[in-house]
Amino acid sequence: MQDQWVEFPHLSLAGRSLMEGIVSTVETQLGSQLNPSYTPADVRSFKNADGSGEGSVNIKSGKEGSKVDFVLGSWLHCKLPFGALNIATIIGMVSHLTDTPHLLFEFIQSSPSSLVLVLDLLPRKDLVLEPEYLQWFYEDTKLDIPRQTLEKAPEAQPYVSSSLYVRSVVSPTAILFKISTESQGNEGTVDSMDKVVKDTVEPVVKEVVGIWLEAISTRGRSMQEHEQGLLLRRDNMIKTKGVEVDLSSNMPRLFGQDVADRVVAAFRKGI
Amino acid sequence: MEASEAEEVWIRFPYLTGPCRSMMEDIAESIEQHLGSLLHPSRTPPDVTHFTSPRGNAEGSFILRSGANTSQVRFVFGWWIHCKLGAGTLDAATLFVMLGPGNDAPHFMMEVIQNDSSNFILLLDLLPRKDLVFNPDYLKTFYEDTELENYGQLVEKAPQSQFYVPSSLYVRSAVSPTALLFKFRDLSSPHDLHSLVEELIHPTANKVFRTWVDAFDGCRGRPEVEEEEKMMILARDEQIRSIGIEKDLSYLPKLFGQEIADRVIAAIRKGQ
């Protein structure tokens, strides 16, 4: 049993347990397809000039010929006037040799009583043009059920990304919710959020990640050469317009351009 | 209304109530105004323009008008169904402008589903003709550079509104990132929704339709798309037609019997 590859030191108990648990599961299942991490030390740990923010980005690339392009675990922690902003992310990028959707999981906590969840299996193909892909990866796997479960939770409200591009990238079963425990009053909000995270959020996340891992091993189809090229191009669009824009919009402001550039470079290289 | 005006009304929605009815009929009229000269009069057979279920508990109408130049406008259609279910009723009404593969302007879609006068569901969208992930410039031209997002946010603010998530994953995939998908219900008084539709929803529908007209007019001025792109657009439109539209009508056999359902599907496929 190896040491935890990525830790999330600034999250609450339940948040930390959730994120580290998912990292561990992903690593265990995909471990044989992954290289050790070559992420430079100054990307694995960085701070901003006045110490009000720190972060960590950790990447393990997939082995040559494997189904995995890379897996990424990262966190940002910024002290704010009335608390802290924590952004924890897990990404599972699938290689162009197979067509399984990518995994995107973001746990964004802007206050003890307010959490934004982004959890999705990002499609590799245009679902309107290829309904069989939609059927195979989204309908047959009953991926909408975990989303419906969370939708019913009284603490959950739909979260709409301000980026139209992000809205286009996510799947029709994307889990996009704001979780709010504000109505419970100020006493013990950390505990009430932790309870919701443990009882309501965690089972749903585990279910979706489970579906993803199974899809990698049993549902992904081998791509012919001409299909690989198409997947690569589409994936690059998702990486640059989707993820990079996300990374480079907050990071320069919080950590300076230098750090932002380093992180984007690591992400591009997939190490 | 003058007799000549009445003749040009290509579809009515007799079972929708009050402001929802005015809204749908108004948009139908706008479609006639902007596209009338590009469309054939309807050639839909009379047993498709109006049909009733064998048990008499449901009624429907499907009217299609094909484009004179199907490369630009493929067809427009409107349909409605009205059914009595136990103690209540269900009414659904749709207007759809399906463009041809010679241009890449979005299709226009509007649907209202009403259980009774105290609530209804709205789907209102400009459906993309391209994969937005691969074509961010398309996203910019037809969505980011318009006011569509603002129109949606304004409706979102209304206390009677809630997001509506279609049960069909395909429909969720086909709609744009600025699609207006809402459930509305009366909060206080029965006329609550009445005013909301008159003051906000109907004007919004007009603005969205106006945005669509601008998009379509913008594309008309340009040369037709390249052959390869045309094939791509056509392939996509075919999926929207067969899965988005035909599958949406999958309850027809149950309500009206296989014969009527087949006739309606045939009308769509023939483009008449």
Coordinates of C-alpha atoms in Angstrom, one line a residue:
Chain A
M1 CA 0.0 0.0 0.0
Q2 CA 1.7 3.2 -1.1
D3 CA 1.5 6.6 0.6
Q4 CA -1.4 8.8 -0.3
W5 CA -0.3 10.4 -3.6
V6 CA -2.5 13.5 -3.2
E7 CA -3.7 14.9 0.1
F8 CA -6.2 17.6 0.8
P9 CA -5.0 19.2 4.0
H10 CA -7.3 22.2 4.1
L11 CA -10.6 20.6 3.6
S12 CA -13.0 19.7 6.4
L13 CA -13.0 16.2 7.8
A14 CA -15.7 14.9 5.5
G15 CA -14.4 16.8 2.5
R16 CA -11.0 15.5 3.0
S17 CA -12.1 11.9 3.6
L18 CA -14.2 12.1 0.4
M19 CA -11.5 13.5 -1.9
E20 CA -8.7 11.3 -0.5
G21 CA -11.0 8.3 -0.8
I22 CA -11.7 9.0 -4.4
V23 CA -8.0 9.5 -5.2
S24 CA -7.2 6.2 -3.5
T25 CA -9.9 4.3 -5.4
V26 CA -8.8 5.7 -8.7
E27 CA -5.2 5.0 -8.1
T28 CA -5.9 1.4 -7.0
Q29 CA -8.1 0.6 -10.0
L30 CA -5.9 2.3 -12.6
G31 CA -2.5 2.0 -10.8
S32 CA -1.1 -0.6 -13.2
Q33 CA -1.8 1.8 -16.1
L34 CA -0.1 4.8 -14.5
N35 CA 3.5 6.1 -14.3
P36 CA 4.9 7.5 -11.1
S37 CA 4.4 11.2 -10.8
Y38 CA 7.0 13.4 -12.4
T39 CA 5.3 16.6 -11.4
P40 CA 7.9 19.2 -10.6
A41 CA 8.2 20.1 -6.9
D42 CA 7.2 23.7 -7.5
V43 CA 3.9 22.6 -9.1
R44 CA 3.3 20.0 -6.4
S45 CA 3.5 22.8 -3.9
F46 CA 3.2 26.6 -4.4
K47 CA 2.3 29.6 -2.3
N48 CA 1.6 33.2 -3.3
A49 CA 3.8 36.1 -2.3
D50 CA 2.0 37.2 0.9
G51 CA 1.2 33.6 2.1
S52 CA -2.6 34.1 1.8
G53 CA -2.8 31.3 -0.8
E54 CA -1.3 28.0 -1.4
G55 CA -1.9 25.1 -3.8
S56 CA -0.8 21.8 -5.1
V57 CA -1.2 20.1 -8.5
N58 CA -0.2 16.5 -8.9
I59 CA -0.3 14.5 -12.1
K60 CA 0.4 10.9 -13.0
S61 CA 0.6 10.2 -16.7
G62 CA -0.7 7.0 -18.2
K63 CA 1.8 4.5 -19.5
E64 CA 2.4 4.2 -23.2
G65 CA -0.5 2.4 -24.8
S66 CA -2.7 2.5 -21.8
K67 CA -6.3 3.7 -21.6
V68 CA -5.4 6.6 -19.4
D69 CA -3.9 9.9 -20.6
F70 CA -3.3 11.2 -17.1
V71 CA -5.0 11.6 -13.7
L72 CA -4.7 14.8 -11.8
G73 CA -5.4 15.7 -8.2
S74 CA -5.2 19.3 -7.1
W75 CA -6.2 21.8 -4.5
L76 CA -6.1 25.6 -4.0
H77 CA -6.6 27.2 -0.6
C78 CA -7.0 31.0 -0.3
K79 CA -7.6 32.9 2.9
L80 CA -10.4 35.4 2.4
P81 CA -11.5 38.2 4.8
F82 CA -14.2 36.0 6.3
G83 CA -12.9 32.5 5.8
A84 CA -11.3 30.6 3.1
L85 CA -11.8 29.4 -0.4
N86 CA -11.0 25.8 -1.1
I87 CA -11.0 24.3 -4.6
A88 CA -10.3 20.6 -4.8
T89 CA -10.2 18.9 -8.2
I90 CA -9.8 15.3 -9.5
I91 CA -9.5 14.8 -13.3
G92 CA -9.3 11.5 -15.1
M93 CA -8.3 12.1 -18.7
V94 CA -8.8 9.1 -20.9
S95 CA -6.4 8.4 -23.8
H96 CA -7.3 8.7 -27.4
L97 CA -7.0 4.9 -27.8
T98 CA -10.4 4.4 -26.3
D99 CA -13.6 6.4 -26.1
T100 CA -14.7 6.3 -22.5
P101 CA -15.7 9.7 -21.2
H102 CA -13.3 11.7 -19.0
L103 CA -13.9 12.2 -15.3
L104 CA -14.2 15.7 -13.9
F105 CA -14.8 16.2 -10.2
E106 CA -14.6 19.6 -8.4
F107 CA -15.4 20.3 -4.8
I108 CA -15.5 24.1 -4.3
Q109 CA -16.1 25.4 -0.8
S110 CA -16.4 29.1 -0.4
S111 CA -17.6 29.1 3.2
P112 CA -18.4 26.5 5.8
S113 CA -22.0 26.4 4.8
S114 CA -21.6 26.7 1.0
L115 CA -20.3 24.1 -1.4
V116 CA -20.4 23.8 -5.2
L117 CA -20.2 20.3 -6.7
V118 CA -19.2 19.6 -10.3
L119 CA -19.1 16.0 -11.1
D120 CA -19.3 14.6 -14.7
L121 CA -18.3 12.1 -17.2
L122 CA -17.4 14.4 -20.1
P123 CA -18.4 13.0 -23.5
R124 CA -15.8 12.4 -26.1
K125 CA -18.2 12.7 -29.0
D126 CA -21.0 14.9 -30.2
L127 CA -24.0 13.3 -28.6
V128 CA -26.5 14.8 -31.0
L129 CA -24.7 13.2 -34.0
E130 CA -23.9 9.9 -32.1
P131 CA -26.9 8.9 -30.0
E132 CA -25.4 5.3 -29.7
Y133 CA -22.6 6.9 -27.6
L134 CA -25.1 8.6 -25.4
Q135 CA -27.0 5.3 -25.1
W136 CA -24.0 3.2 -24.3
F137 CA -22.2 5.4 -21.7
Y138 CA -25.1 7.4 -20.2
E139 CA -28.4 5.6 -20.6
D140 CA -27.3 2.0 -20.2
T141 CA -25.2 2.9 -17.1
K142 CA -28.2 4.7 -15.5
L143 CA -26.0 7.7 -14.8
D144 CA -28.9 10.0 -14.3
I145 CA -30.0 8.2 -11.1
P146 CA -27.2 9.6 -8.9
R147 CA -27.9 13.0 -10.3
Q148 CA -31.6 12.7 -9.5
T149 CA -30.8 11.5 -6.0
L150 CA -28.8 14.7 -5.4
E151 CA -31.4 16.8 -7.1
K152 CA -34.0 15.7 -4.5
A153 CA -31.8 16.7 -1.5
P154 CA -33.3 19.8 0.2
E155 CA -29.8 21.3 0.5
A156 CA -29.1 21.1 -3.2
Q157 CA -29.8 23.8 -5.8
P158 CA -28.8 23.7 -9.4
Y159 CA -25.5 25.3 -10.2
V160 CA -25.2 27.0 -13.6
S161 CA -21.7 27.7 -14.8
S162 CA -21.2 31.2 -16.1
S163 CA -19.2 29.8 -19.0
L164 CA -21.3 28.8 -21.9
Y165 CA -18.4 26.6 -23.2
V166 CA -18.3 24.7 -19.9
R167 CA -22.1 24.1 -20.2
S168 CA -21.5 22.6 -23.7
V169 CA -18.7 20.3 -22.6
V170 CA -20.6 18.6 -19.8
S171 CA -22.9 15.7 -20.3
P172 CA -26.7 15.6 -20.0
T173 CA -26.3 13.8 -16.7
A174 CA -23.8 16.3 -15.3
I175 CA -24.0 16.8 -11.5
L176 CA -23.9 20.6 -11.0
F177 CA -25.2 21.6 -7.6
K178 CA -24.7 24.2 -4.9
I179 CA -25.1 22.7 -1.5
S180 CA -26.1 25.1 1.2
T181 CA -26.6 24.5 4.9
E182 CA -27.2 28.2 5.7
S183 CA -30.8 27.7 6.9
Q184 CA -29.4 25.6 9.8
G185 CA -28.1 28.7 11.5
N186 CA -24.5 29.6 12.3
E187 CA -24.0 27.0 15.1
G188 CA -22.2 24.0 13.9
T189 CA -22.3 24.8 10.2
V190 CA -19.0 22.9 9.7
D191 CA -20.7 19.9 11.2
S192 CA -23.9 20.2 9.3
M193 CA -22.0 20.6 6.0
D194 CA -19.9 17.6 6.9
K195 CA -23.0 15.6 7.6
V196 CA -24.4 16.4 4.2
V197 CA -21.1 15.7 2.5
K198 CA -20.8 12.3 4.2
D199 CA -24.4 11.2 4.0
T200 CA -25.6 12.7 0.8
V201 CA -22.7 13.8 -1.4
E202 CA -20.3 11.0 -0.8
P203 CA -22.5 8.0 -1.9
V204 CA -23.4 9.8 -5.1
V205 CA -19.7 10.6 -5.9
K206 CA -18.7 7.1 -5.2
E207 CA -21.4 5.8 -7.5
V208 CA -20.5 8.0 -10.4
V209 CA -16.7 7.3 -10.0
G210 CA -17.5 3.6 -9.8
I211 CA -19.5 3.8 -13.1
W212 CA -16.5 5.7 -14.7
L213 CA -14.0 3.1 -13.6
E214 CA -16.1 0.3 -14.8
A215 CA -16.7 2.1 -18.1
I216 CA -12.9 2.4 -18.6
S217 CA -12.4 -1.3 -18.1
T218 CA -15.5 -2.8 -19.7
R219 CA -17.3 -0.2 -21.9
G220 CA -14.6 1.8 -23.7
R221 CA -14.1 0.7 -27.3
S222 CA -10.7 0.6 -29.0
M223 CA -10.4 3.4 -31.5
Q224 CA -9.2 3.0 -35.1
E225 CA -6.5 5.3 -36.2
H226 CA -8.8 7.8 -38.0
E227 CA -11.0 7.9 -34.9
Q228 CA -8.0 8.5 -32.6
G229 CA -7.2 11.7 -34.5
L230 CA -10.7 13.1 -34.1
L231 CA -10.7 12.2 -30.4
L232 CA -7.3 13.9 -29.8
R233 CA -8.5 17.1 -31.5
R234 CA -11.7 17.2 -29.5
D235 CA -9.9 16.4 -26.3
N236 CA -7.4 19.2 -26.9
M237 CA -10.3 21.6 -27.3
I238 CA -11.7 20.5 -24.0
K239 CA -8.3 20.8 -22.3
T240 CA -7.5 24.3 -23.7
K241 CA -10.9 26.0 -23.8
G242 CA -12.4 24.1 -20.9
V243 CA -9.8 23.3 -18.2
E244 CA -7.0 25.7 -19.0
V245 CA -9.3 28.7 -19.1
D246 CA -10.6 27.6 -15.7
L247 CA -7.1 27.3 -14.3
S248 CA -5.7 30.5 -15.9
S249 CA -8.6 32.7 -14.9
N250 CA -8.2 32.5 -11.1
M251 CA -4.6 31.5 -10.7
P252 CA -2.7 34.6 -11.9
R253 CA -4.8 36.7 -9.6
L254 CA -4.4 34.5 -6.6
F255 CA -0.8 33.2 -7.2
G256 CA 0.8 35.3 -9.8
Q257 CA 1.5 34.7 -13.5
D258 CA 4.6 32.6 -12.8
V259 CA 2.8 30.0 -10.8
A260 CA -0.1 30.0 -13.2
D261 CA 2.2 29.4 -16.2
R262 CA 4.0 26.5 -14.4
V263 CA 0.7 24.8 -13.6
V264 CA -0.7 25.2 -17.1
A265 CA 2.5 23.8 -18.5
A266 CA 2.4 20.8 -16.3
F267 CA -1.2 20.2 -17.3
R268 CA -0.4 20.5 -21.0
K269 CA 2.4 18.1 -20.8
G270 CA 0.3 15.8 -18.7
I271 CA 2.9 15.4 -16.1
Chain B
M1 CA -59.9 40.0 -37.5
E2 CA -60.4 40.4 -41.2
A3 CA -61.2 37.4 -43.3
S4 CA -58.0 37.6 -45.2
E5 CA -56.0 37.7 -42.0
A6 CA -57.8 34.7 -40.7
E7 CA -56.9 32.7 -43.8
E8 CA -53.2 33.2 -43.1
V9 CA -53.3 31.7 -39.6
W10 CA -51.7 28.4 -40.3
I11 CA -52.1 26.9 -36.8
R12 CA -54.2 27.6 -33.7
F13 CA -53.9 26.2 -30.2
P14 CA -57.5 25.9 -29.1
Y15 CA -57.0 24.1 -25.8
L16 CA -54.2 26.1 -24.3
T17 CA -55.5 28.6 -21.8
G18 CA -55.2 32.4 -21.8
P19 CA -51.8 33.9 -22.1
C20 CA -50.1 30.7 -23.1
R21 CA -52.4 30.4 -26.0
S22 CA -51.8 34.0 -27.1
M23 CA -48.1 33.5 -26.8
M24 CA -48.0 30.3 -28.9
E25 CA -50.3 31.8 -31.5
D26 CA -48.3 35.0 -31.6
I27 CA -45.1 33.1 -32.3
A28 CA -46.8 31.0 -34.9
E29 CA -47.9 34.3 -36.6
S30 CA -44.3 35.6 -36.3
I31 CA -43.1 32.4 -38.1
E32 CA -45.6 33.1 -40.9
Q33 CA -44.5 36.8 -41.1
H34 CA -40.8 36.0 -41.4
L35 CA -40.9 32.8 -43.3
G36 CA -44.2 32.7 -45.0
S37 CA -42.8 33.6 -48.4
L38 CA -40.2 30.8 -48.1
L39 CA -42.8 28.1 -47.3
H40 CA -45.3 26.2 -49.2
P41 CA -48.8 26.3 -47.8
S42 CA -49.5 23.2 -45.7
R43 CA -50.1 20.0 -47.7
T44 CA -50.6 17.9 -44.5
P45 CA -53.5 15.5 -45.0
P46 CA -56.7 16.4 -43.1
D47 CA -56.6 13.2 -41.0
V48 CA -53.2 14.4 -39.6
T49 CA -54.2 18.1 -39.2
H50 CA -56.8 16.9 -36.8
F51 CA -57.3 13.5 -35.1
T52 CA -59.0 12.1 -32.1
S53 CA -58.3 9.0 -30.1
P54 CA -60.7 6.0 -30.5
R55 CA -61.8 6.4 -26.9
G56 CA -62.5 10.1 -27.4
N57 CA -60.3 11.2 -24.5
A58 CA -57.7 12.8 -26.6
E59 CA -57.4 15.1 -29.6
G60 CA -54.5 16.3 -31.6
S61 CA -53.3 18.3 -34.6
F62 CA -50.1 18.2 -36.6
I63 CA -49.5 20.8 -39.4
L64 CA -46.4 20.9 -41.5
R65 CA -45.3 23.3 -44.1
S66 CA -42.2 22.4 -46.2
G67 CA -39.7 25.0 -47.4
A68 CA -39.8 26.1 -51.0
N69 CA -36.0 25.7 -51.0
T70 CA -35.4 22.9 -48.6
S71 CA -31.7 23.6 -48.6
Q72 CA -32.5 26.8 -46.7
V73 CA -35.6 26.0 -44.8
R74 CA -36.5 22.3 -44.6
F75 CA -39.9 22.7 -42.9
V76 CA -41.8 24.3 -40.1
F77 CA -44.3 22.4 -38.1
G78 CA -46.7 23.0 -35.2
W79 CA -48.6 20.4 -33.3
W80 CA -50.8 20.2 -30.2
I81 CA -52.4 17.4 -28.2
H82 CA -55.1 17.7 -25.7
C83 CA -56.0 14.8 -23.4
K84 CA -58.3 14.2 -20.5
L85 CA -56.5 12.2 -17.7
G86 CA -58.7 11.2 -14.8
A87 CA -59.8 14.4 -13.2
G88 CA -57.4 16.7 -15.1
T89 CA -56.1 17.5 -18.5
L90 CA -52.8 17.6 -20.3
D91 CA -52.0 20.0 -23.1
A92 CA -48.9 20.1 -25.1
A93 CA -48.0 22.4 -28.0
T94 CA -44.9 22.8 -30.1
L95 CA -43.6 25.0 -32.8
F96 CA -40.5 24.0 -34.7
V97 CA -38.5 25.6 -37.5
M98 CA -36.1 23.1 -39.1
L99 CA -33.6 24.7 -41.3
G100 CA -31.9 23.0 -44.3
P101 CA -28.2 21.9 -44.5
G102 CA -27.3 24.8 -46.9
N103 CA -26.9 27.1 -43.9
D104 CA -25.8 26.6 -40.3
A105 CA -28.2 28.9 -38.4
P106 CA -29.8 27.3 -35.4
H107 CA -33.2 25.6 -35.6
F108 CA -36.0 27.3 -33.6
M109 CA -38.0 25.3 -31.0
M110 CA -40.8 26.2 -28.6
E111 CA -42.9 23.9 -26.5
V112 CA -45.5 24.5 -23.8
I113 CA -46.8 21.7 -21.6
Q114 CA -49.8 22.6 -19.4
N115 CA -51.4 20.5 -16.8
D116 CA -54.0 23.1 -15.8
S117 CA -54.0 26.8 -15.6
S118 CA -51.9 26.9 -12.4
N119 CA -48.7 25.6 -13.9
F120 CA -46.9 24.9 -17.2
I121 CA -43.5 23.9 -18.6
L122 CA -41.7 25.9 -21.2
L123 CA -38.9 24.8 -23.6
L124 CA -37.6 27.6 -25.8
D125 CA -34.4 27.3 -27.7
L126 CA -32.2 27.9 -30.7
L127 CA -30.9 24.4 -31.4
P128 CA -27.2 24.3 -32.5
R129 CA -26.3 22.8 -35.9
K130 CA -22.8 22.0 -34.8
D131 CA -20.8 20.4 -32.0
L132 CA -20.2 23.4 -29.8
V133 CA -17.1 21.7 -28.1
F134 CA -15.4 21.5 -31.5
N135 CA -16.8 24.9 -32.8
P136 CA -16.3 27.6 -30.1
D137 CA -16.7 30.2 -32.8
Y138 CA -20.2 28.9 -33.5
L139 CA -21.0 29.2 -29.8
K140 CA -19.7 32.8 -29.9
T141 CA -21.6 33.9 -33.0
F142 CA -25.0 32.4 -32.2
Y143 CA -25.0 32.4 -28.4
E144 CA -22.3 34.4 -26.6
D145 CA -22.6 37.4 -28.7
T146 CA -26.4 37.5 -28.3
E147 CA -28.6 38.5 -25.3
L148 CA -30.0 34.9 -25.0
E149 CA -28.2 34.4 -21.7
N150 CA -29.6 37.6 -20.3
Y151 CA -33.2 36.6 -21.3
G152 CA -32.8 33.3 -19.5
Q153 CA -31.4 34.9 -16.4
L154 CA -34.3 37.3 -16.2
V155 CA -36.8 34.5 -16.3
E156 CA -34.8 32.6 -13.7
K157 CA -35.3 35.5 -11.3
A158 CA -39.1 35.2 -11.4
P159 CA -40.2 33.5 -8.1
Q160 CA -42.7 31.3 -9.9
S161 CA -39.9 29.7 -12.1
Q162 CA -37.9 26.6 -11.5
F163 CA -35.4 24.9 -13.8
Y164 CA -36.9 22.1 -15.8
V165 CA -34.8 19.1 -16.7
P166 CA -36.3 17.1 -19.6
S167 CA -36.4 13.4 -18.9
S168 CA -34.9 12.6 -22.3
L169 CA -31.1 12.7 -22.2
Y170 CA -31.1 13.3 -26.0
V171 CA -33.2 16.5 -25.6
R172 CA -30.8 17.6 -22.9
S173 CA -27.9 17.1 -25.4
A174 CA -29.6 18.8 -28.3
V175 CA -30.5 22.0 -26.6
S176 CA -28.1 24.9 -26.5
P177 CA -26.3 26.2 -23.3
T178 CA -28.7 29.2 -23.3
A179 CA -31.9 27.1 -23.6
L180 CA -34.8 28.3 -21.6
L181 CA -36.1 25.2 -19.8
F182 CA -38.5 26.2 -17.0
K183 CA -41.5 25.0 -14.9
F184 CA -43.8 27.8 -13.8
R185 CA -46.4 27.6 -11.1
D186 CA -48.9 29.9 -9.4
L187 CA -47.5 31.1 -6.1
S188 CA -50.2 33.3 -4.7
S189 CA -53.2 33.9 -6.8
P190 CA -54.6 32.0 -9.8
H191 CA -53.8 35.0 -12.0
D192 CA -50.2 35.0 -10.9
L193 CA -49.1 33.1 -13.9
H194 CA -51.4 35.0 -16.1
S195 CA -49.5 38.2 -15.5
L196 CA -46.1 36.5 -15.5
V197 CA -46.7 35.2 -19.0
E198 CA -48.1 38.5 -20.3
E199 CA -45.4 40.6 -18.7
L200 CA -42.3 38.4 -18.9
I201 CA -42.6 35.1 -20.7
H202 CA -44.4 36.2 -23.8
P203 CA -42.1 39.2 -24.4
T204 CA -39.1 36.9 -23.8
A205 CA -40.4 34.4 -26.4
N206 CA -40.7 37.3 -28.8
K207 CA -37.1 38.4 -28.1
V208 CA -35.8 34.8 -28.5
F209 CA -37.6 34.5 -31.8
R210 CA -36.2 37.8 -32.9
T211 CA -32.7 36.6 -32.0
W212 CA -33.4 33.5 -34.2
V213 CA -34.6 35.7 -37.1
D214 CA -31.4 37.7 -36.9
A215 CA -29.3 34.5 -36.9
F216 CA -31.2 33.1 -39.9
D217 CA -31.2 36.4 -41.8
G218 CA -27.5 36.7 -41.2
C219 CA -26.9 33.3 -42.7
R220 CA -29.1 33.9 -45.7
G221 CA -26.9 36.7 -46.9
R222 CA -23.9 34.3 -47.1
P223 CA -23.1 31.7 -49.7
E224 CA -24.2 28.1 -48.9
V225 CA -21.9 26.0 -46.7
E226 CA -19.3 23.8 -48.2
E227 CA -20.3 20.3 -49.3
E228 CA -18.4 18.5 -46.5
E229 CA -19.9 20.7 -43.8
K230 CA -23.3 20.3 -45.4
M231 CA -23.1 16.6 -45.0
M232 CA -22.2 16.9 -41.4
I233 CA -25.0 19.3 -40.7
L234 CA -27.5 17.1 -42.5
A235 CA -26.4 14.0 -40.6
R236 CA -26.9 15.9 -37.3
D237 CA -30.3 17.3 -38.4
E238 CA -31.4 13.8 -39.3
Q239 CA -30.7 12.6 -35.8
I240 CA -32.5 15.6 -34.4
R241 CA -35.4 14.8 -36.6
S242 CA -35.6 11.1 -35.9
I243 CA -34.7 11.0 -32.2
G244 CA -35.5 14.5 -31.0
I245 CA -38.7 14.9 -32.8
E246 CA -40.1 11.5 -33.7
K247 CA -39.2 9.9 -30.4
D248 CA -40.8 12.9 -28.7
L249 CA -44.0 11.7 -30.3
S250 CA -43.6 8.2 -29.0
Y251 CA -46.7 8.4 -26.8
L252 CA -48.8 8.9 -29.9
P253 CA -49.5 5.1 -30.4
K254 CA -50.6 4.8 -26.8
L255 CA -53.0 7.7 -26.9
F256 CA -54.2 7.6 -30.4
G257 CA -53.4 4.2 -31.8
Q258 CA -50.7 3.0 -34.2
E259 CA -52.6 4.1 -37.3
I260 CA -52.7 7.8 -36.4
A261 CA -49.1 7.7 -35.0
D262 CA -47.9 6.2 -38.3
R263 CA -49.7 8.9 -40.3
V264 CA -48.1 11.7 -38.3
I265 CA -44.6 10.2 -38.6
A266 CA -45.1 9.7 -42.3
A267 CA -46.0 13.4 -42.6
I268 CA -42.8 14.4 -40.9
R269 CA -40.7 12.0 -43.0
K270 CA -42.3 13.1 -46.3
G271 CA -42.0 16.7 -45.2
Q272 CA -45.6 17.4 -45.7

